[in-house]
Amino acid sequence: MIRSKEELSVVGKNWSRLDGVDKVSGRSVFTDDVRLPGMLYGKIVRSPHPAARIVSIDTSAAEALPGVKAVITSADAKGIVIGMYQPLLPAKSVKFVGHEVAAVAALDEATAAAAAKLIKVEYEVRPPVLAMTKAMRDDAPQLHEKAKQNVGWEENLE
């Protein structure tokens, strides 16, 4: 039974790690060590631009690579939304450097990486919005169609 607040605190205390020896000795099994029958390897194609319109995505070379089992873009993930406004993969535009635009699944990691490099994405680069105050101006580039003046949520708390 806990008798005081101090007993709940872990800050500033030493704690023994039950798995510490296994981790530092290399005996621990990590997710990357797991190999399962029929397992595929995935790679993500990401935008190099902070803001851009997606003009086209050509996956034909990646799809033709032996060992590639699937290549997906926004056309394959319609209706799958993460968060309030963000589709799983964007169809029209990217909003940040590293924004996912396509994914590849292949029989091995090297093939997945090679296929990802074969995907050609044509962008129309747009000016990024880098400050909150500038993003809320009337003349600021609109980042999300449904978030007018780039405000995703507004709430008055009294």
PDB file of C-alpha atoms in Angstrom:
ATOM      1  CA  MET A   1       0.000   0.000   0.000  1.00  0.00           C
ATOM      2  CA  ILE A   2       1.297   3.482  -0.868  1.00  0.00           C
ATOM      3  CA  ARG A   3       1.524   5.668   2.204  1.00  0.00           C
ATOM      4  CA  SER A   4       2.901   8.952   0.803  1.00  0.00           C
ATOM      5  CA  LYS A   5       3.389  11.010  -2.378  1.00  0.00           C
ATOM      6  CA  GLU A   6       7.131  10.428  -2.162  1.00  0.00           C
ATOM      7  CA  GLU A   7       6.611   6.725  -2.741  1.00  0.00           C
ATOM      8  CA  LEU A   8       5.027   7.505  -6.130  1.00  0.00           C
ATOM      9  CA  SER A   9       7.935   9.610  -7.386  1.00  0.00           C
ATOM     10  CA  VAL A  10      10.591   8.083  -9.604  1.00  0.00           C
ATOM     11  CA  VAL A  11      12.400  11.339 -10.340  1.00  0.00           C
ATOM     12  CA  GLY A  12      15.882  11.463  -8.861  1.00  0.00           C
ATOM     13  CA  LYS A  13      15.920   7.827  -7.789  1.00  0.00           C
ATOM     14  CA  ASN A  14      18.060   4.946  -9.018  1.00  0.00           C
ATOM     15  CA  TRP A  15      16.155   2.028 -10.461  1.00  0.00           C
ATOM     16  CA  SER A  16      17.465  -1.379 -11.385  1.00  0.00           C
ATOM     17  CA  ARG A  17      16.837  -2.423 -14.979  1.00  0.00           C
ATOM     18  CA  LEU A  18      15.907  -6.060 -15.163  1.00  0.00           C
ATOM     19  CA  ASP A  19      16.854  -6.177 -18.862  1.00  0.00           C
ATOM     20  CA  GLY A  20      19.993  -4.040 -18.632  1.00  0.00           C
ATOM     21  CA  VAL A  21      22.572  -6.839 -18.787  1.00  0.00           C
ATOM     22  CA  ASP A  22      20.838  -8.493 -21.750  1.00  0.00           C
ATOM     23  CA  LYS A  23      20.720  -5.193 -23.649  1.00  0.00           C
ATOM     24  CA  VAL A  24      24.352  -4.193 -23.147  1.00  0.00           C
ATOM     25  CA  SER A  25      25.594  -7.722 -23.852  1.00  0.00           C
ATOM     26  CA  GLY A  26      23.663  -8.027 -27.123  1.00  0.00           C
ATOM     27  CA  ARG A  27      21.422 -10.873 -25.945  1.00  0.00           C
ATOM     28  CA  SER A  28      18.160  -8.890 -26.098  1.00  0.00           C
ATOM     29  CA  VAL A  29      15.901  -9.417 -29.072  1.00  0.00           C
ATOM     30  CA  PHE A  30      14.737  -6.140 -30.612  1.00  0.00           C
ATOM     31  CA  THR A  31      11.984  -5.620 -33.173  1.00  0.00           C
ATOM     32  CA  ASP A  32      14.548  -5.404 -35.983  1.00  0.00           C
ATOM     33  CA  ASP A  33      15.852  -8.853 -35.005  1.00  0.00           C
ATOM     34  CA  VAL A  34      12.489 -10.569 -35.571  1.00  0.00           C
ATOM     35  CA  ARG A  35      12.121 -12.651 -38.742  1.00  0.00           C
ATOM     36  CA  LEU A  36       8.739 -14.218 -39.492  1.00  0.00           C
ATOM     37  CA  PRO A  37       7.620 -16.472 -42.365  1.00  0.00           C
ATOM     38  CA  GLY A  38       6.212 -14.384 -45.225  1.00  0.00           C
ATOM     39  CA  MET A  39       7.454 -11.149 -43.692  1.00  0.00           C
ATOM     40  CA  LEU A  40       7.798  -8.122 -45.969  1.00  0.00           C
ATOM     41  CA  TYR A  41      10.000  -5.066 -45.565  1.00  0.00           C
ATOM     42  CA  GLY A  42       8.691  -1.556 -45.984  1.00  0.00           C
ATOM     43  CA  LYS A  43      10.189   1.761 -47.006  1.00  0.00           C
ATOM     44  CA  ILE A  44       8.552   5.167 -47.118  1.00  0.00           C
ATOM     45  CA  VAL A  45       9.106   7.827 -49.798  1.00  0.00           C
ATOM     46  CA  ARG A  46       9.171  11.260 -48.154  1.00  0.00           C
ATOM     47  CA  SER A  47       8.972  14.809 -49.440  1.00  0.00           C
ATOM     48  CA  PRO A  48      12.195  16.837 -49.483  1.00  0.00           C
ATOM     49  CA  HIS A  49      10.125  20.056 -49.458  1.00  0.00           C
ATOM     50  CA  PRO A  50       8.415  21.884 -46.580  1.00  0.00           C
ATOM     51  CA  ALA A  51       5.496  22.922 -48.806  1.00  0.00           C
ATOM     52  CA  ALA A  52       4.647  21.737 -52.309  1.00  0.00           C
ATOM     53  CA  ARG A  53       1.833  20.635 -54.569  1.00  0.00           C
ATOM     54  CA  ILE A  54       2.115  17.045 -55.759  1.00  0.00           C
ATOM     55  CA  VAL A  55       1.992  17.232 -59.557  1.00  0.00           C
ATOM     56  CA  SER A  56       2.461  13.513 -60.218  1.00  0.00           C
ATOM     57  CA  ILE A  57       3.749  10.276 -58.733  1.00  0.00           C
ATOM     58  CA  ASP A  58       5.164   7.598 -61.036  1.00  0.00           C
ATOM     59  CA  THR A  59       5.507   4.218 -59.336  1.00  0.00           C
ATOM     60  CA  SER A  60       5.840   2.083 -62.481  1.00  0.00           C
ATOM     61  CA  ALA A  61       9.584   1.414 -62.173  1.00  0.00           C
ATOM     62  CA  ALA A  62       9.224   0.441 -58.507  1.00  0.00           C
ATOM     63  CA  GLU A  63       6.282  -1.857 -59.255  1.00  0.00           C
ATOM     64  CA  ALA A  64       8.289  -3.616 -61.989  1.00  0.00           C
ATOM     65  CA  LEU A  65      11.238  -4.384 -59.701  1.00  0.00           C
ATOM     66  CA  PRO A  66      11.449  -8.128 -58.882  1.00  0.00           C
ATOM     67  CA  GLY A  67      10.657  -8.779 -55.226  1.00  0.00           C
ATOM     68  CA  VAL A  68       8.321  -5.802 -54.830  1.00  0.00           C
ATOM     69  CA  LYS A  69       4.945  -6.943 -53.510  1.00  0.00           C
ATOM     70  CA  ALA A  70       3.124  -3.604 -53.169  1.00  0.00           C
ATOM     71  CA  VAL A  71       3.496   0.106 -53.813  1.00  0.00           C
ATOM     72  CA  ILE A  72       0.904   2.465 -52.373  1.00  0.00           C
ATOM     73  CA  THR A  73       0.100   6.131 -52.844  1.00  0.00           C
ATOM     74  CA  SER A  74      -2.852   8.270 -51.813  1.00  0.00           C
ATOM     75  CA  ALA A  75      -4.915   6.624 -54.569  1.00  0.00           C
ATOM     76  CA  ASP A  76      -4.662   3.339 -52.642  1.00  0.00           C
ATOM     77  CA  ALA A  77      -5.365   4.873 -49.225  1.00  0.00           C
ATOM     78  CA  LYS A  78      -8.452   6.989 -49.951  1.00  0.00           C
ATOM     79  CA  GLY A  79     -10.564   7.632 -46.895  1.00  0.00           C
ATOM     80  CA  ILE A  80      -7.884   6.647 -44.393  1.00  0.00           C
ATOM     81  CA  VAL A  81      -7.345   9.720 -42.222  1.00  0.00           C
ATOM     82  CA  ILE A  82      -5.000  10.272 -39.296  1.00  0.00           C
ATOM     83  CA  GLY A  83      -5.794  13.188 -37.067  1.00  0.00           C
ATOM     84  CA  MET A  84      -8.354  15.814 -37.973  1.00  0.00           C
ATOM     85  CA  TYR A  85      -7.369  16.691 -41.535  1.00  0.00           C
ATOM     86  CA  GLN A  86      -4.443  14.522 -42.547  1.00  0.00           C
ATOM     87  CA  PRO A  87      -4.938  11.651 -44.973  1.00  0.00           C
ATOM     88  CA  LEU A  88      -2.633   8.670 -44.522  1.00  0.00           C
ATOM     89  CA  LEU A  89      -0.829   9.691 -47.719  1.00  0.00           C
ATOM     90  CA  PRO A  90      -1.431  13.117 -49.264  1.00  0.00           C
ATOM     91  CA  ALA A  91      -3.026  13.357 -52.710  1.00  0.00           C
ATOM     92  CA  LYS A  92      -2.601  17.052 -53.414  1.00  0.00           C
ATOM     93  CA  SER A  93       0.181  18.586 -51.349  1.00  0.00           C
ATOM     94  CA  VAL A  94       2.895  18.041 -48.769  1.00  0.00           C
ATOM     95  CA  LYS A  95       3.027  20.145 -45.629  1.00  0.00           C
ATOM     96  CA  PHE A  96       6.496  19.440 -44.210  1.00  0.00           C
ATOM     97  CA  VAL A  97       9.909  17.987 -45.028  1.00  0.00           C
ATOM     98  CA  GLY A  98       9.555  14.250 -44.566  1.00  0.00           C
ATOM     99  CA  HIS A  99       5.825  14.138 -45.336  1.00  0.00           C
ATOM    100  CA  GLU A 100       5.087  10.580 -46.498  1.00  0.00           C
ATOM    101  CA  VAL A 101       3.977  10.385 -50.150  1.00  0.00           C
ATOM    102  CA  ALA A 102       4.318   6.675 -50.985  1.00  0.00           C
ATOM    103  CA  ALA A 103       5.175   3.330 -49.418  1.00  0.00           C
ATOM    104  CA  VAL A 104       6.791   0.150 -50.726  1.00  0.00           C
ATOM    105  CA  ALA A 105       6.639  -3.444 -49.461  1.00  0.00           C
ATOM    106  CA  ALA A 106       9.194  -5.969 -50.727  1.00  0.00           C
ATOM    107  CA  LEU A 107      10.674  -9.368 -49.929  1.00  0.00           C
ATOM    108  CA  ASP A 108      13.842  -7.862 -48.451  1.00  0.00           C
ATOM    109  CA  GLU A 109      15.014  -4.510 -47.142  1.00  0.00           C
ATOM    110  CA  ALA A 110      17.449  -3.832 -50.001  1.00  0.00           C
ATOM    111  CA  THR A 111      14.724  -4.334 -52.610  1.00  0.00           C
ATOM    112  CA  ALA A 112      12.314  -2.102 -50.685  1.00  0.00           C
ATOM    113  CA  ALA A 113      14.961   0.638 -50.495  1.00  0.00           C
ATOM    114  CA  ALA A 114      15.797   0.307 -54.199  1.00  0.00           C
ATOM    115  CA  ALA A 115      12.117   0.448 -55.146  1.00  0.00           C
ATOM    116  CA  ALA A 116      11.535   3.542 -53.010  1.00  0.00           C
ATOM    117  CA  LYS A 117      14.353   5.306 -54.871  1.00  0.00           C
ATOM    118  CA  LEU A 118      12.679   4.450 -58.197  1.00  0.00           C
ATOM    119  CA  ILE A 119       9.464   6.286 -57.322  1.00  0.00           C
ATOM    120  CA  LYS A 120       9.416   9.625 -59.127  1.00  0.00           C
ATOM    121  CA  VAL A 121       7.457  12.440 -57.511  1.00  0.00           C
ATOM    122  CA  GLU A 122       7.060  15.731 -59.346  1.00  0.00           C
ATOM    123  CA  TYR A 123       6.470  18.694 -57.041  1.00  0.00           C
ATOM    124  CA  GLU A 124       5.466  22.300 -57.544  1.00  0.00           C
ATOM    125  CA  VAL A 125       7.347  23.895 -54.651  1.00  0.00           C
ATOM    126  CA  ARG A 126       5.444  26.516 -52.669  1.00  0.00           C
ATOM    127  CA  PRO A 127       6.649  29.022 -50.073  1.00  0.00           C
ATOM    128  CA  PRO A 128       6.545  27.493 -46.589  1.00  0.00           C
ATOM    129  CA  VAL A 129       4.840  29.151 -43.633  1.00  0.00           C
ATOM    130  CA  LEU A 130       7.426  29.178 -40.866  1.00  0.00           C
ATOM    131  CA  ALA A 131       5.919  31.367 -38.141  1.00  0.00           C
ATOM    132  CA  MET A 132       2.574  31.066 -36.383  1.00  0.00           C
ATOM    133  CA  THR A 133       1.805  34.782 -36.595  1.00  0.00           C
ATOM    134  CA  LYS A 134       2.519  34.821 -40.337  1.00  0.00           C
ATOM    135  CA  ALA A 135       0.446  31.679 -40.864  1.00  0.00           C
ATOM    136  CA  MET A 136      -2.656  33.386 -39.463  1.00  0.00           C
ATOM    137  CA  ARG A 137      -2.470  36.411 -41.779  1.00  0.00           C
ATOM    138  CA  ASP A 138      -5.128  36.794 -44.463  1.00  0.00           C
ATOM    139  CA  ASP A 139      -2.467  36.692 -47.191  1.00  0.00           C
ATOM    140  CA  ALA A 140      -0.677  33.588 -45.837  1.00  0.00           C
ATOM    141  CA  PRO A 141      -0.512  30.440 -47.975  1.00  0.00           C
ATOM    142  CA  GLN A 142      -3.337  28.100 -46.949  1.00  0.00           C
ATOM    143  CA  LEU A 143      -1.842  24.892 -45.537  1.00  0.00           C
ATOM    144  CA  HIS A 144      -5.033  22.908 -44.970  1.00  0.00           C
ATOM    145  CA  GLU A 145      -8.178  23.391 -47.032  1.00  0.00           C
ATOM    146  CA  LYS A 146     -10.479  22.969 -44.036  1.00  0.00           C
ATOM    147  CA  ALA A 147      -8.452  25.098 -41.602  1.00  0.00           C
ATOM    148  CA  LYS A 148      -9.100  28.684 -42.618  1.00  0.00           C
ATOM    149  CA  GLN A 149      -6.234  31.073 -41.867  1.00  0.00           C
ATOM    150  CA  ASN A 150      -4.286  27.951 -40.896  1.00  0.00           C
ATOM    151  CA  VAL A 151      -6.163  27.607 -37.595  1.00  0.00           C
ATOM    152  CA  GLY A 152      -7.036  23.967 -37.033  1.00  0.00           C
ATOM    153  CA  TRP A 153      -8.912  24.431 -33.781  1.00  0.00           C
ATOM    154  CA  GLU A 154     -10.100  27.423 -31.829  1.00  0.00           C
ATOM    155  CA  GLU A 155     -11.643  27.245 -28.379  1.00  0.00           C
ATOM    156  CA  ASN A 156     -12.500  29.963 -25.881  1.00  0.00           C
ATOM    157  CA  LEU A 157     -12.034  28.841 -22.294  1.00  0.00           C
ATOM    158  CA  GLU A 158     -13.584  30.969 -19.601  1.00  0.00           C
TER     159      GLU A 158
END
